[in-house]
Amino acid sequence: MPDTLSVFARIISTEANSDKPYLVFLQGGPGVEAPRPVTPVGADTWLARALADFQVVMLDQRGTGRSNPIGSTAGAITGLESVGEDASAIAEALACFRADSIVEDAEILRGHLGADTWSLLGQSFGGFTALRYVSEHASSLREVYFTGGLPAIGVDPATVYARTWQGMIGKSEAHYRAFPGDREKMRRLAELAGTGEGLALPGGARATAERVRLLGHFLGTSDGPEKLHYLLDLDPASAAFRHDLAAALPFSGRNPLYAIIHESCWADGAVTNWAARRAMPDEVREDFTLLAGEHAGPESVHEDPELTPFAEVAELVAAQQWPRLYDVAALEAADVRGAAAVYFDDAYVPVEHSLATVEHLSGVKPWVTNEYEHNGLRADGYRVLDRLIGLARG
């Protein structure tokens, strides 16, 4: 670990010297900074609804944004210089960038702001972090809201990924029913990516067929199928396609932690060992038109020049024995009120695991809906957060 870490947070309020309570937004990821607000705040956004009741704390989780960001330059890992260049030491340091460490950063920030308690809004991985917060520091919390972010507790990550693969099979087939020509386009694209060293991308990156399969992450959002369709509509030989494909692939050098420690967010006392790849069904392995979602694999760290410095580190992280994240007894004893949006067709966080977890949270009321995909908070944020606040407060 570096000797010290700098953690950055931005407070958003509708007025100066506000006395409204704090709501901390915990971003999805892992390895992605908090959103950067713009003015005016969109009237239909979750932020507009939050600002009616709260001052909003946008926390850049450690390793992202302005909080000791981790990346690579000229083939060297940056942000961890004090650790040295040894892959084992770097992997050991990255073990301190999970939800448990993020929660402790937030607790220090809460003390710095002089808040006896505050509330949380956790989107996706941010919900995993919020659950850890409830498990460790329930007395610090006033309310907690989850959107697509109630993780499995004590479950082998490969079991979770096996379920998400089945969900992605269904979403792939649904996409091809809606856009019949896209299956053949995807097949041809996979064939092109399977030749030589793969499809050439800007900046010296490339994409083999297994990495191209990750375009399926589009199918986990409400507007994603159309975006995937329009991408496949481009000529694969064109510059437009190469640039748009590079921008569309989910694991890249822009946010290296998202690729390197992604599976660890599911590891509640387990070794991940590339769990998504281990759980891949044979029918998916044999048919590249069946797409992947958030299924990280070793190909990304070998095909993106900005991730290749992390290749050995990623293998060591995959072999890491992770400690438990959640204490079930503590969760059941917590009296924090809140609510959770559980998306019935969530591509990334299986509904059955979320519903099993919420049973341990007596003060958190679930809202199970098929109106939204995983991006419900972005797609219709004002309504989603308003519904959750209403549920929590009766």
mmCIF file of C-alpha atoms in Angstrom:
data_model
loop_
_atom_site.group_PDB
_atom_site.id
_atom_site.type_symbol
_atom_site.label_atom_id
_atom_site.label_comp_id
_atom_site.label_asym_id
_atom_site.label_seq_id
_atom_site.Cartn_x
_atom_site.Cartn_y
_atom_site.Cartn_z
ATOM 1 C CA MET A 1 0.000 0.000 0.000
ATOM 2 C CA PRO A 2 1.115 3.601 -0.497
ATOM 3 C CA ASP A 3 2.092 5.241 2.785
ATOM 4 C CA THR A 4 -0.822 7.650 2.445
ATOM 5 C CA LEU A 5 -3.876 7.970 0.243
ATOM 6 C CA SER A 6 -5.692 11.120 -0.778
ATOM 7 C CA VAL A 7 -9.465 10.767 -0.883
ATOM 8 C CA PHE A 8 -11.535 13.381 -2.692
ATOM 9 C CA ALA A 9 -15.207 14.181 -2.255
ATOM 10 C CA ARG A 10 -17.419 16.940 -3.638
ATOM 11 C CA ILE A 11 -20.489 18.207 -1.764
ATOM 12 C CA ILE A 12 -23.485 19.349 -3.808
ATOM 13 C CA SER A 13 -26.227 21.465 -2.278
ATOM 14 C CA THR A 14 -28.994 23.760 -3.446
ATOM 15 C CA GLU A 15 -27.897 26.532 -1.116
ATOM 16 C CA ALA A 16 -24.819 27.769 0.705
ATOM 17 C CA ASN A 17 -24.443 26.822 4.374
ATOM 18 C CA SER A 18 -27.111 24.181 4.074
ATOM 19 C CA ASP A 19 -28.193 22.315 7.176
ATOM 20 C CA LYS A 20 -29.751 19.437 5.237
ATOM 21 C CA PRO A 21 -28.416 15.994 6.169
ATOM 22 C CA TYR A 22 -25.796 14.315 3.992
ATOM 23 C CA LEU A 23 -26.470 11.580 1.442
ATOM 24 C CA VAL A 24 -23.345 9.809 0.148
ATOM 25 C CA PHE A 25 -23.546 8.533 -3.410
ATOM 26 C CA LEU A 26 -21.591 5.303 -3.831
ATOM 27 C CA GLN A 27 -20.780 4.781 -7.501
ATOM 28 C CA GLY A 28 -20.916 1.481 -9.358
ATOM 29 C CA GLY A 29 -17.807 -0.269 -10.586
ATOM 30 C CA PRO A 30 -15.567 -1.086 -8.817
ATOM 31 C CA GLY A 31 -12.884 1.315 -9.959
ATOM 32 C CA VAL A 32 -14.991 4.201 -11.280
ATOM 33 C CA GLU A 33 -15.094 7.722 -9.863
ATOM 34 C CA ALA A 34 -18.257 9.554 -8.798
ATOM 35 C CA PRO A 35 -20.240 11.409 -11.485
ATOM 36 C CA ARG A 36 -19.269 14.995 -12.197
ATOM 37 C CA PRO A 37 -22.320 17.235 -11.722
ATOM 38 C CA VAL A 38 -23.407 19.797 -14.277
ATOM 39 C CA THR A 39 -25.735 22.755 -13.970
ATOM 40 C CA PRO A 40 -28.579 23.070 -14.210
ATOM 41 C CA VAL A 41 -29.315 19.711 -12.582
ATOM 42 C CA GLY A 42 -31.692 17.750 -14.779
ATOM 43 C CA ALA A 43 -35.189 17.847 -13.334
ATOM 44 C CA ASP A 44 -35.774 14.130 -13.940
ATOM 45 C CA THR A 45 -32.503 12.923 -12.389
ATOM 46 C CA TRP A 46 -31.909 11.168 -9.084
ATOM 47 C CA LEU A 47 -29.693 14.094 -8.083
ATOM 48 C CA ALA A 48 -32.609 16.529 -8.403
ATOM 49 C CA ARG A 49 -34.693 14.346 -6.091
ATOM 50 C CA ALA A 50 -31.842 13.872 -3.636
ATOM 51 C CA LEU A 51 -31.138 17.611 -3.397
ATOM 52 C CA ALA A 52 -34.702 18.217 -2.235
ATOM 53 C CA ASP A 53 -33.869 16.424 1.038
ATOM 54 C CA PHE A 54 -30.088 16.203 1.256
ATOM 55 C CA GLN A 55 -26.681 17.628 0.631
ATOM 56 C CA VAL A 56 -25.123 15.052 -1.696
ATOM 57 C CA VAL A 57 -21.582 13.825 -1.131
ATOM 58 C CA MET A 58 -19.957 12.586 -4.332
ATOM 59 C CA LEU A 59 -17.108 10.369 -3.158
ATOM 60 C CA ASP A 60 -14.319 9.351 -5.517
ATOM 61 C CA GLN A 61 -13.583 5.866 -4.222
ATOM 62 C CA ARG A 62 -9.898 5.197 -3.582
ATOM 63 C CA GLY A 63 -7.962 4.512 -6.759
ATOM 64 C CA THR A 64 -10.323 6.584 -8.925
ATOM 65 C CA GLY A 65 -10.897 10.159 -10.006
ATOM 66 C CA ARG A 66 -8.963 12.461 -7.670
ATOM 67 C CA SER A 67 -8.540 9.807 -4.955
ATOM 68 C CA ASN A 68 -5.062 8.425 -5.617
ATOM 69 C CA PRO A 69 -6.019 7.293 -9.146
ATOM 70 C CA ILE A 70 -4.443 4.078 -10.420
ATOM 71 C CA GLY A 71 -3.538 3.722 -14.084
ATOM 72 C CA SER A 72 -0.619 3.058 -16.404
ATOM 73 C CA THR A 73 1.712 5.197 -18.476
ATOM 74 C CA ALA A 74 4.419 4.047 -20.877
ATOM 75 C CA GLY A 75 4.042 0.448 -19.764
ATOM 76 C CA ALA A 76 4.317 1.204 -16.028
ATOM 77 C CA ILE A 77 1.640 1.131 -13.336
ATOM 78 C CA THR A 78 0.931 4.550 -11.841
ATOM 79 C CA GLY A 79 -0.603 5.485 -8.508
ATOM 80 C CA LEU A 80 1.258 2.750 -6.633
ATOM 81 C CA GLU A 81 4.835 3.943 -7.079
ATOM 82 C CA SER A 82 5.638 3.650 -3.385
ATOM 83 C CA VAL A 83 4.820 -0.064 -3.531
ATOM 84 C CA GLY A 84 7.500 -0.728 -6.121
ATOM 85 C CA GLU A 85 7.340 -2.775 -9.302
ATOM 86 C CA ASP A 86 6.991 -6.249 -7.804
ATOM 87 C CA ALA A 87 3.726 -7.815 -8.994
ATOM 88 C CA SER A 88 3.098 -9.553 -5.663
ATOM 89 C CA ALA A 89 3.432 -6.288 -3.760
ATOM 90 C CA ILE A 90 1.087 -4.515 -6.157
ATOM 91 C CA ALA A 91 -1.489 -7.319 -5.914
ATOM 92 C CA GLU A 92 -1.262 -7.139 -2.117
ATOM 93 C CA ALA A 93 -1.817 -3.380 -2.255
ATOM 94 C CA LEU A 94 -4.848 -3.778 -4.524
ATOM 95 C CA ALA A 95 -6.435 -5.982 -1.863
ATOM 96 C CA CYS A 96 -6.942 -2.691 -0.008
ATOM 97 C CA PHE A 97 -9.137 -1.158 -2.717
ATOM 98 C CA ARG A 98 -12.324 -3.139 -2.074
ATOM 99 C CA ALA A 99 -15.579 -2.148 -0.406
ATOM 100 C CA ASP A 100 -14.224 -2.721 3.108
ATOM 101 C CA SER A 101 -11.510 -0.095 2.621
ATOM 102 C CA ILE A 102 -13.857 2.326 0.852
ATOM 103 C CA VAL A 103 -16.206 2.193 3.831
ATOM 104 C CA GLU A 104 -13.398 3.091 6.235
ATOM 105 C CA ASP A 105 -12.450 6.046 4.005
ATOM 106 C CA ALA A 106 -16.061 7.209 4.165
ATOM 107 C CA GLU A 107 -16.103 6.932 7.939
ATOM 108 C CA ILE A 108 -13.053 9.194 8.168
ATOM 109 C CA LEU A 109 -14.786 11.671 5.860
ATOM 110 C CA ARG A 110 -17.957 11.573 7.965
ATOM 111 C CA GLY A 111 -15.928 12.467 11.042
ATOM 112 C CA HIS A 112 -14.172 15.234 9.148
ATOM 113 C CA LEU A 113 -17.545 16.743 8.211
ATOM 114 C CA GLY A 114 -18.789 16.469 11.786
ATOM 115 C CA ALA A 115 -21.832 14.381 10.854
ATOM 116 C CA ASP A 116 -23.161 12.097 13.598
ATOM 117 C CA THR A 117 -24.956 10.072 10.934
ATOM 118 C CA TRP A 118 -25.548 10.249 7.218
ATOM 119 C CA SER A 119 -27.399 8.333 4.526
ATOM 120 C CA LEU A 120 -26.217 6.247 1.560
ATOM 121 C CA LEU A 121 -27.336 5.697 -2.014
ATOM 122 C CA GLY A 122 -25.507 2.764 -3.568
ATOM 123 C CA GLN A 123 -25.763 1.993 -7.280
ATOM 124 C CA SER A 124 -24.609 -1.491 -8.362
ATOM 125 C CA PHE A 125 -21.177 -2.030 -6.733
ATOM 126 C CA GLY A 126 -22.006 1.036 -4.653
ATOM 127 C CA GLY A 127 -24.802 -1.046 -3.137
ATOM 128 C CA PHE A 128 -22.293 -3.772 -2.274
ATOM 129 C CA THR A 129 -20.270 -1.086 -0.510
ATOM 130 C CA ALA A 130 -23.380 0.210 1.268
ATOM 131 C CA LEU A 131 -24.116 -3.310 2.529
ATOM 132 C CA ARG A 132 -20.602 -3.518 3.946
ATOM 133 C CA TYR A 133 -21.256 -0.150 5.626
ATOM 134 C CA VAL A 134 -24.394 -1.501 7.290
ATOM 135 C CA SER A 135 -22.470 -4.595 8.352
ATOM 136 C CA GLU A 136 -19.638 -2.610 9.961
ATOM 137 C CA HIS A 137 -20.989 0.795 10.964
ATOM 138 C CA ALA A 138 -24.782 0.679 11.178
ATOM 139 C CA SER A 139 -24.782 3.279 13.959
ATOM 140 C CA SER A 140 -23.305 5.805 11.510
ATOM 141 C CA LEU A 141 -26.239 5.484 9.122
ATOM 142 C CA ARG A 142 -29.592 7.207 9.026
ATOM 143 C CA GLU A 143 -31.002 5.726 5.820
ATOM 144 C CA VAL A 144 -29.638 3.452 3.110
ATOM 145 C CA TYR A 145 -30.871 3.067 -0.456
ATOM 146 C CA PHE A 146 -29.843 0.361 -2.924
ATOM 147 C CA THR A 147 -30.383 0.396 -6.691
ATOM 148 C CA GLY A 148 -29.407 -2.816 -8.447
ATOM 149 C CA GLY A 149 -26.929 -3.348 -5.673
ATOM 150 C CA LEU A 150 -27.845 -6.074 -3.186
ATOM 151 C CA PRO A 151 -25.108 -8.714 -3.542
ATOM 152 C CA ALA A 152 -25.068 -12.390 -2.695
ATOM 153 C CA ILE A 153 -23.749 -13.186 0.781
ATOM 154 C CA GLY A 154 -21.364 -16.095 1.312
ATOM 155 C CA VAL A 155 -21.885 -17.476 -2.204
ATOM 156 C CA ASP A 156 -19.118 -18.716 -4.513
ATOM 157 C CA PRO A 157 -18.681 -16.046 -7.217
ATOM 158 C CA ALA A 158 -18.811 -18.763 -9.877
ATOM 159 C CA THR A 159 -22.357 -19.574 -8.719
ATOM 160 C CA VAL A 160 -23.398 -15.956 -9.233
ATOM 161 C CA TYR A 161 -21.755 -15.814 -12.658
ATOM 162 C CA ALA A 162 -23.427 -19.055 -13.724
ATOM 163 C CA ARG A 163 -26.747 -17.327 -13.096
ATOM 164 C CA THR A 164 -25.744 -14.168 -14.969
ATOM 165 C CA TRP A 165 -24.604 -16.250 -17.956
ATOM 166 C CA GLN A 166 -28.086 -17.725 -18.175
ATOM 167 C CA GLY A 167 -29.541 -14.244 -18.032
ATOM 168 C CA MET A 168 -27.251 -13.102 -20.838
ATOM 169 C CA ILE A 169 -28.255 -16.058 -22.995
ATOM 170 C CA GLY A 170 -31.851 -14.887 -22.662
ATOM 171 C CA LYS A 171 -30.965 -11.276 -23.393
ATOM 172 C CA SER A 172 -28.870 -12.282 -26.424
ATOM 173 C CA GLU A 173 -31.737 -14.273 -27.900
ATOM 174 C CA ALA A 174 -34.182 -11.445 -27.179
ATOM 175 C CA HIS A 175 -31.870 -9.017 -28.988
ATOM 176 C CA TYR A 176 -31.703 -11.186 -32.097
ATOM 177 C CA ARG A 177 -35.478 -11.528 -32.141
ATOM 178 C CA ALA A 178 -35.736 -7.729 -32.079
ATOM 179 C CA PHE A 179 -32.909 -7.223 -34.621
ATOM 180 C CA PRO A 180 -32.769 -10.422 -36.709
ATOM 181 C CA GLY A 181 -29.863 -9.301 -38.874
ATOM 182 C CA ASP A 182 -27.592 -8.646 -35.906
ATOM 183 C CA ARG A 183 -26.855 -12.320 -35.246
ATOM 184 C CA GLU A 184 -25.108 -12.757 -38.580
ATOM 185 C CA LYS A 185 -23.275 -9.444 -38.118
ATOM 186 C CA MET A 186 -22.085 -10.575 -34.704
ATOM 187 C CA ARG A 187 -21.003 -13.927 -36.114
ATOM 188 C CA ARG A 188 -18.989 -12.260 -38.865
ATOM 189 C CA LEU A 189 -17.448 -9.854 -36.354
ATOM 190 C CA ALA A 190 -16.397 -12.756 -34.126
ATOM 191 C CA GLU A 191 -14.836 -14.475 -37.139
ATOM 192 C CA LEU A 192 -12.859 -11.335 -37.991
ATOM 193 C CA ALA A 193 -11.731 -11.001 -34.381
ATOM 194 C CA GLY A 194 -10.714 -14.651 -34.320
ATOM 195 C CA THR A 195 -8.164 -14.278 -37.111
ATOM 196 C CA GLY A 196 -4.546 -13.335 -36.456
ATOM 197 C CA GLU A 197 -4.173 -11.214 -33.327
ATOM 198 C CA GLY A 198 -7.740 -9.936 -33.468
ATOM 199 C CA LEU A 199 -9.364 -6.706 -34.581
ATOM 200 C CA ALA A 200 -7.013 -3.722 -34.528
ATOM 201 C CA LEU A 201 -8.249 -0.859 -32.365
ATOM 202 C CA PRO A 202 -6.918 2.687 -31.958
ATOM 203 C CA GLY A 203 -3.849 3.103 -29.792
ATOM 204 C CA GLY A 204 -2.406 -0.326 -30.505
ATOM 205 C CA ALA A 205 -5.147 -2.250 -28.717
ATOM 206 C CA ARG A 206 -6.824 -5.248 -30.249
ATOM 207 C CA ALA A 207 -9.886 -7.359 -29.638
ATOM 208 C CA THR A 208 -10.111 -11.110 -30.037
ATOM 209 C CA ALA A 209 -13.467 -12.845 -30.323
ATOM 210 C CA GLU A 210 -13.776 -13.430 -26.573
ATOM 211 C CA ARG A 211 -13.323 -9.733 -25.897
ATOM 212 C CA VAL A 212 -15.762 -8.742 -28.638
ATOM 213 C CA ARG A 213 -18.324 -10.929 -26.869
ATOM 214 C CA LEU A 214 -18.271 -8.344 -24.060
ATOM 215 C CA LEU A 215 -20.389 -6.064 -26.245
ATOM 216 C CA GLY A 216 -23.246 -7.856 -24.558
ATOM 217 C CA HIS A 217 -22.853 -5.481 -21.620
ATOM 218 C CA PHE A 218 -25.053 -3.131 -23.672
ATOM 219 C CA LEU A 219 -27.941 -5.536 -23.104
ATOM 220 C CA GLY A 220 -27.958 -4.834 -19.379
ATOM 221 C CA THR A 221 -29.252 -1.284 -19.875
ATOM 222 C CA SER A 222 -32.581 0.038 -21.082
ATOM 223 C CA ASP A 223 -31.156 1.818 -24.128
ATOM 224 C CA GLY A 224 -28.392 -0.697 -24.788
ATOM 225 C CA PRO A 225 -29.953 -2.934 -27.451
ATOM 226 C CA GLU A 226 -30.341 -0.006 -29.840
ATOM 227 C CA LYS A 227 -26.750 1.110 -29.156
ATOM 228 C CA LEU A 228 -25.472 -2.381 -29.940
ATOM 229 C CA HIS A 229 -27.579 -2.517 -33.099
ATOM 230 C CA TYR A 230 -26.224 0.797 -34.373
ATOM 231 C CA LEU A 231 -22.650 -0.263 -33.630
ATOM 232 C CA LEU A 232 -23.101 -3.498 -35.573
ATOM 233 C CA ASP A 233 -24.604 -1.470 -38.409
ATOM 234 C CA LEU A 234 -21.206 0.150 -39.058
ATOM 235 C CA ASP A 235 -18.703 -1.278 -41.529
ATOM 236 C CA PRO A 236 -16.158 -3.268 -39.447
ATOM 237 C CA ALA A 237 -13.400 -1.947 -41.743
ATOM 238 C CA SER A 238 -14.245 1.690 -41.037
ATOM 239 C CA ALA A 239 -12.456 4.033 -38.648
ATOM 240 C CA ALA A 240 -15.820 4.875 -37.091
ATOM 241 C CA PHE A 241 -16.379 1.237 -36.175
ATOM 242 C CA ARG A 242 -12.891 0.760 -34.714
ATOM 243 C CA HIS A 243 -13.193 3.842 -32.515
ATOM 244 C CA ASP A 244 -16.747 3.077 -31.434
ATOM 245 C CA LEU A 245 -15.863 -0.534 -30.668
ATOM 246 C CA ALA A 246 -12.926 0.549 -28.508
ATOM 247 C CA ALA A 247 -15.181 2.977 -26.629
ATOM 248 C CA ALA A 248 -17.848 0.318 -26.170
ATOM 249 C CA LEU A 249 -15.695 -2.411 -24.616
ATOM 250 C CA PRO A 250 -16.251 -2.374 -20.850
ATOM 251 C CA PHE A 251 -12.791 -3.276 -19.495
ATOM 252 C CA SER A 252 -10.128 -0.813 -20.577
ATOM 253 C CA GLY A 253 -7.217 1.293 -19.411
ATOM 254 C CA ARG A 254 -9.560 4.194 -18.579
ATOM 255 C CA ASN A 255 -10.507 2.473 -15.314
ATOM 256 C CA PRO A 256 -8.008 -0.353 -14.742
ATOM 257 C CA LEU A 257 -9.379 -1.324 -11.329
ATOM 258 C CA TYR A 258 -12.684 -2.180 -13.006
ATOM 259 C CA ALA A 259 -10.918 -4.975 -14.880
ATOM 260 C CA ILE A 260 -8.310 -6.034 -12.331
ATOM 261 C CA ILE A 261 -10.352 -6.303 -9.123
ATOM 262 C CA HIS A 262 -13.822 -6.597 -10.637
ATOM 263 C CA GLU A 263 -14.557 -10.155 -9.560
ATOM 264 C CA SER A 264 -13.328 -9.468 -6.019
ATOM 265 C CA CYS A 265 -16.492 -7.469 -5.324
ATOM 266 C CA TRP A 266 -18.386 -10.809 -5.273
ATOM 267 C CA ALA A 267 -15.773 -12.554 -3.099
ATOM 268 C CA ASP A 268 -17.313 -12.836 0.351
ATOM 269 C CA GLY A 269 -14.640 -15.154 1.694
ATOM 270 C CA ALA A 270 -13.530 -16.896 -1.499
ATOM 271 C CA VAL A 271 -10.942 -17.162 -4.261
ATOM 272 C CA THR A 272 -12.307 -15.853 -7.569
ATOM 273 C CA ASN A 273 -9.895 -17.578 -9.994
ATOM 274 C CA TRP A 274 -11.561 -15.963 -13.030
ATOM 275 C CA ALA A 275 -14.954 -17.104 -11.798
ATOM 276 C CA ALA A 276 -16.905 -15.764 -14.774
ATOM 277 C CA ARG A 277 -14.766 -17.729 -17.197
ATOM 278 C CA ARG A 278 -15.006 -20.883 -15.085
ATOM 279 C CA ALA A 279 -18.784 -20.567 -14.987
ATOM 280 C CA MET A 280 -19.207 -20.019 -18.750
ATOM 281 C CA PRO A 281 -21.681 -22.621 -20.106
ATOM 282 C CA ASP A 282 -20.601 -24.843 -22.990
ATOM 283 C CA GLU A 283 -23.316 -23.435 -25.243
ATOM 284 C CA VAL A 284 -21.864 -19.943 -24.781
ATOM 285 C CA ARG A 285 -18.309 -21.161 -25.298
ATOM 286 C CA GLU A 286 -19.323 -22.686 -28.620
ATOM 287 C CA ASP A 287 -21.440 -19.804 -29.945
ATOM 288 C CA PHE A 288 -19.906 -16.327 -30.061
ATOM 289 C CA THR A 289 -23.275 -14.778 -30.819
ATOM 290 C CA LEU A 290 -24.243 -15.512 -27.197
ATOM 291 C CA LEU A 291 -22.902 -12.413 -25.526
ATOM 292 C CA ALA A 292 -21.239 -11.606 -22.211
ATOM 293 C CA GLY A 293 -22.144 -8.897 -19.710
ATOM 294 C CA GLU A 294 -19.884 -8.003 -16.783
ATOM 295 C CA HIS A 295 -17.873 -11.178 -17.257
ATOM 296 C CA ALA A 296 -14.249 -10.157 -16.777
ATOM 297 C CA GLY A 297 -11.624 -12.442 -18.254
ATOM 298 C CA PRO A 298 -7.865 -12.446 -18.788
ATOM 299 C CA GLU A 299 -8.196 -11.382 -22.430
ATOM 300 C CA SER A 300 -8.795 -7.724 -21.559
ATOM 301 C CA VAL A 301 -5.510 -7.378 -19.679
ATOM 302 C CA HIS A 302 -3.608 -8.881 -22.590
ATOM 303 C CA GLU A 303 -5.279 -7.000 -25.447
ATOM 304 C CA ASP A 304 -5.264 -3.428 -24.153
ATOM 305 C CA PRO A 305 -1.776 -1.849 -23.965
ATOM 306 C CA GLU A 306 -2.825 0.196 -20.932
ATOM 307 C CA LEU A 307 -3.854 -2.954 -19.076
ATOM 308 C CA THR A 308 -0.965 -5.215 -20.068
ATOM 309 C CA PRO A 309 1.249 -3.853 -17.242
ATOM 310 C CA PHE A 310 -1.349 -5.370 -14.884
ATOM 311 C CA ALA A 311 -1.351 -8.844 -16.509
ATOM 312 C CA GLU A 312 0.741 -10.631 -13.874
ATOM 313 C CA VAL A 313 -0.938 -8.652 -11.112
ATOM 314 C CA ALA A 314 -4.377 -9.707 -12.377
ATOM 315 C CA GLU A 315 -3.433 -13.387 -12.155
ATOM 316 C CA LEU A 316 -2.246 -12.906 -8.565
ATOM 317 C CA VAL A 317 -5.441 -11.031 -7.690
ATOM 318 C CA ALA A 318 -7.477 -13.896 -9.170
ATOM 319 C CA ALA A 319 -5.634 -16.307 -6.846
ATOM 320 C CA GLN A 320 -6.176 -14.121 -3.757
ATOM 321 C CA GLN A 321 -8.066 -15.595 -0.801
ATOM 322 C CA TRP A 322 -10.440 -12.760 0.069
ATOM 323 C CA PRO A 323 -11.809 -12.179 3.575
ATOM 324 C CA ARG A 324 -15.508 -12.033 4.353
ATOM 325 C CA LEU A 325 -17.237 -8.737 3.575
ATOM 326 C CA TYR A 326 -20.535 -9.156 5.410
ATOM 327 C CA ASP A 327 -21.489 -10.194 8.931
ATOM 328 C CA VAL A 328 -24.991 -11.662 8.761
ATOM 329 C CA ALA A 329 -25.592 -11.279 12.504
ATOM 330 C CA ALA A 330 -24.621 -7.602 12.314
ATOM 331 C CA LEU A 331 -26.884 -7.048 9.314
ATOM 332 C CA GLU A 332 -29.812 -8.628 11.122
ATOM 333 C CA ALA A 333 -29.157 -6.561 14.226
ATOM 334 C CA ALA A 334 -28.962 -3.274 12.310
ATOM 335 C CA ASP A 335 -32.001 -1.006 12.567
ATOM 336 C CA VAL A 336 -31.137 1.225 9.611
ATOM 337 C CA ARG A 337 -34.198 2.089 7.571
ATOM 338 C CA GLY A 338 -34.095 2.153 3.805
ATOM 339 C CA ALA A 339 -35.305 0.640 0.563
ATOM 340 C CA ALA A 340 -33.891 -1.342 -2.343
ATOM 341 C CA ALA A 341 -34.775 -1.336 -6.022
ATOM 342 C CA VAL A 342 -34.367 -4.929 -7.188
ATOM 343 C CA TYR A 343 -34.588 -5.237 -10.957
ATOM 344 C CA PHE A 344 -36.268 -8.478 -11.914
ATOM 345 C CA ASP A 345 -34.325 -8.838 -15.169
ATOM 346 C CA ASP A 346 -31.009 -7.447 -13.896
ATOM 347 C CA ALA A 347 -28.187 -8.737 -16.101
ATOM 348 C CA TYR A 348 -25.502 -8.211 -13.471
ATOM 349 C CA VAL A 349 -27.024 -8.698 -10.006
ATOM 350 C CA PRO A 350 -29.349 -11.727 -9.956
ATOM 351 C CA VAL A 351 -32.731 -11.057 -8.423
ATOM 352 C CA GLU A 352 -32.816 -14.234 -6.332
ATOM 353 C CA HIS A 353 -29.584 -13.357 -4.529
ATOM 354 C CA SER A 354 -30.759 -9.804 -3.884
ATOM 355 C CA LEU A 355 -34.022 -11.030 -2.386
ATOM 356 C CA ALA A 356 -32.160 -13.501 -0.179
ATOM 357 C CA THR A 357 -29.921 -10.701 1.089
ATOM 358 C CA VAL A 358 -32.718 -8.242 1.837
ATOM 359 C CA GLU A 359 -34.215 -10.843 4.191
ATOM 360 C CA HIS A 360 -31.338 -10.015 6.553
ATOM 361 C CA LEU A 361 -32.193 -6.283 6.540
ATOM 362 C CA SER A 362 -35.317 -5.780 8.614
ATOM 363 C CA GLY A 363 -35.411 -2.017 8.037
ATOM 364 C CA VAL A 364 -34.919 -2.154 4.247
ATOM 365 C CA LYS A 365 -38.020 -2.558 2.095
ATOM 366 C CA PRO A 366 -37.571 -4.127 -1.356
ATOM 367 C CA TRP A 367 -39.195 -2.838 -4.511
ATOM 368 C CA VAL A 368 -39.024 -5.608 -7.103
ATOM 369 C CA THR A 369 -39.750 -4.312 -10.594
ATOM 370 C CA ASN A 370 -39.346 -5.266 -14.247
ATOM 371 C CA GLU A 371 -39.852 -1.648 -15.368
ATOM 372 C CA TYR A 372 -36.108 -1.033 -15.450
ATOM 373 C CA GLU A 373 -32.837 -2.672 -16.322
ATOM 374 C CA HIS A 374 -29.694 -2.304 -14.215
ATOM 375 C CA ASN A 375 -29.443 1.381 -15.162
ATOM 376 C CA GLY A 376 -32.795 2.360 -13.673
ATOM 377 C CA LEU A 377 -31.231 5.103 -11.548
ATOM 378 C CA ARG A 378 -29.772 6.745 -14.655
ATOM 379 C CA ALA A 379 -32.762 6.081 -16.903
ATOM 380 C CA ASP A 380 -35.493 7.409 -14.602
ATOM 381 C CA GLY A 381 -33.643 8.568 -11.521
ATOM 382 C CA TYR A 382 -36.119 11.011 -10.012
ATOM 383 C CA ARG A 383 -38.917 8.456 -9.947
ATOM 384 C CA VAL A 384 -36.719 5.600 -8.756
ATOM 385 C CA LEU A 385 -35.225 7.503 -5.824
ATOM 386 C CA ASP A 386 -38.543 9.128 -4.954
ATOM 387 C CA ARG A 387 -40.150 5.699 -4.785
ATOM 388 C CA LEU A 388 -37.383 4.387 -2.537
ATOM 389 C CA ILE A 389 -37.551 7.365 -0.177
ATOM 390 C CA GLY A 390 -41.306 6.946 0.036
ATOM 391 C CA LEU A 391 -40.966 3.256 0.846
ATOM 392 C CA ALA A 392 -38.350 3.835 3.519
ATOM 393 C CA ARG A 393 -40.333 6.577 5.229
ATOM 394 C CA GLY A 394 -43.676 4.866 4.962
#
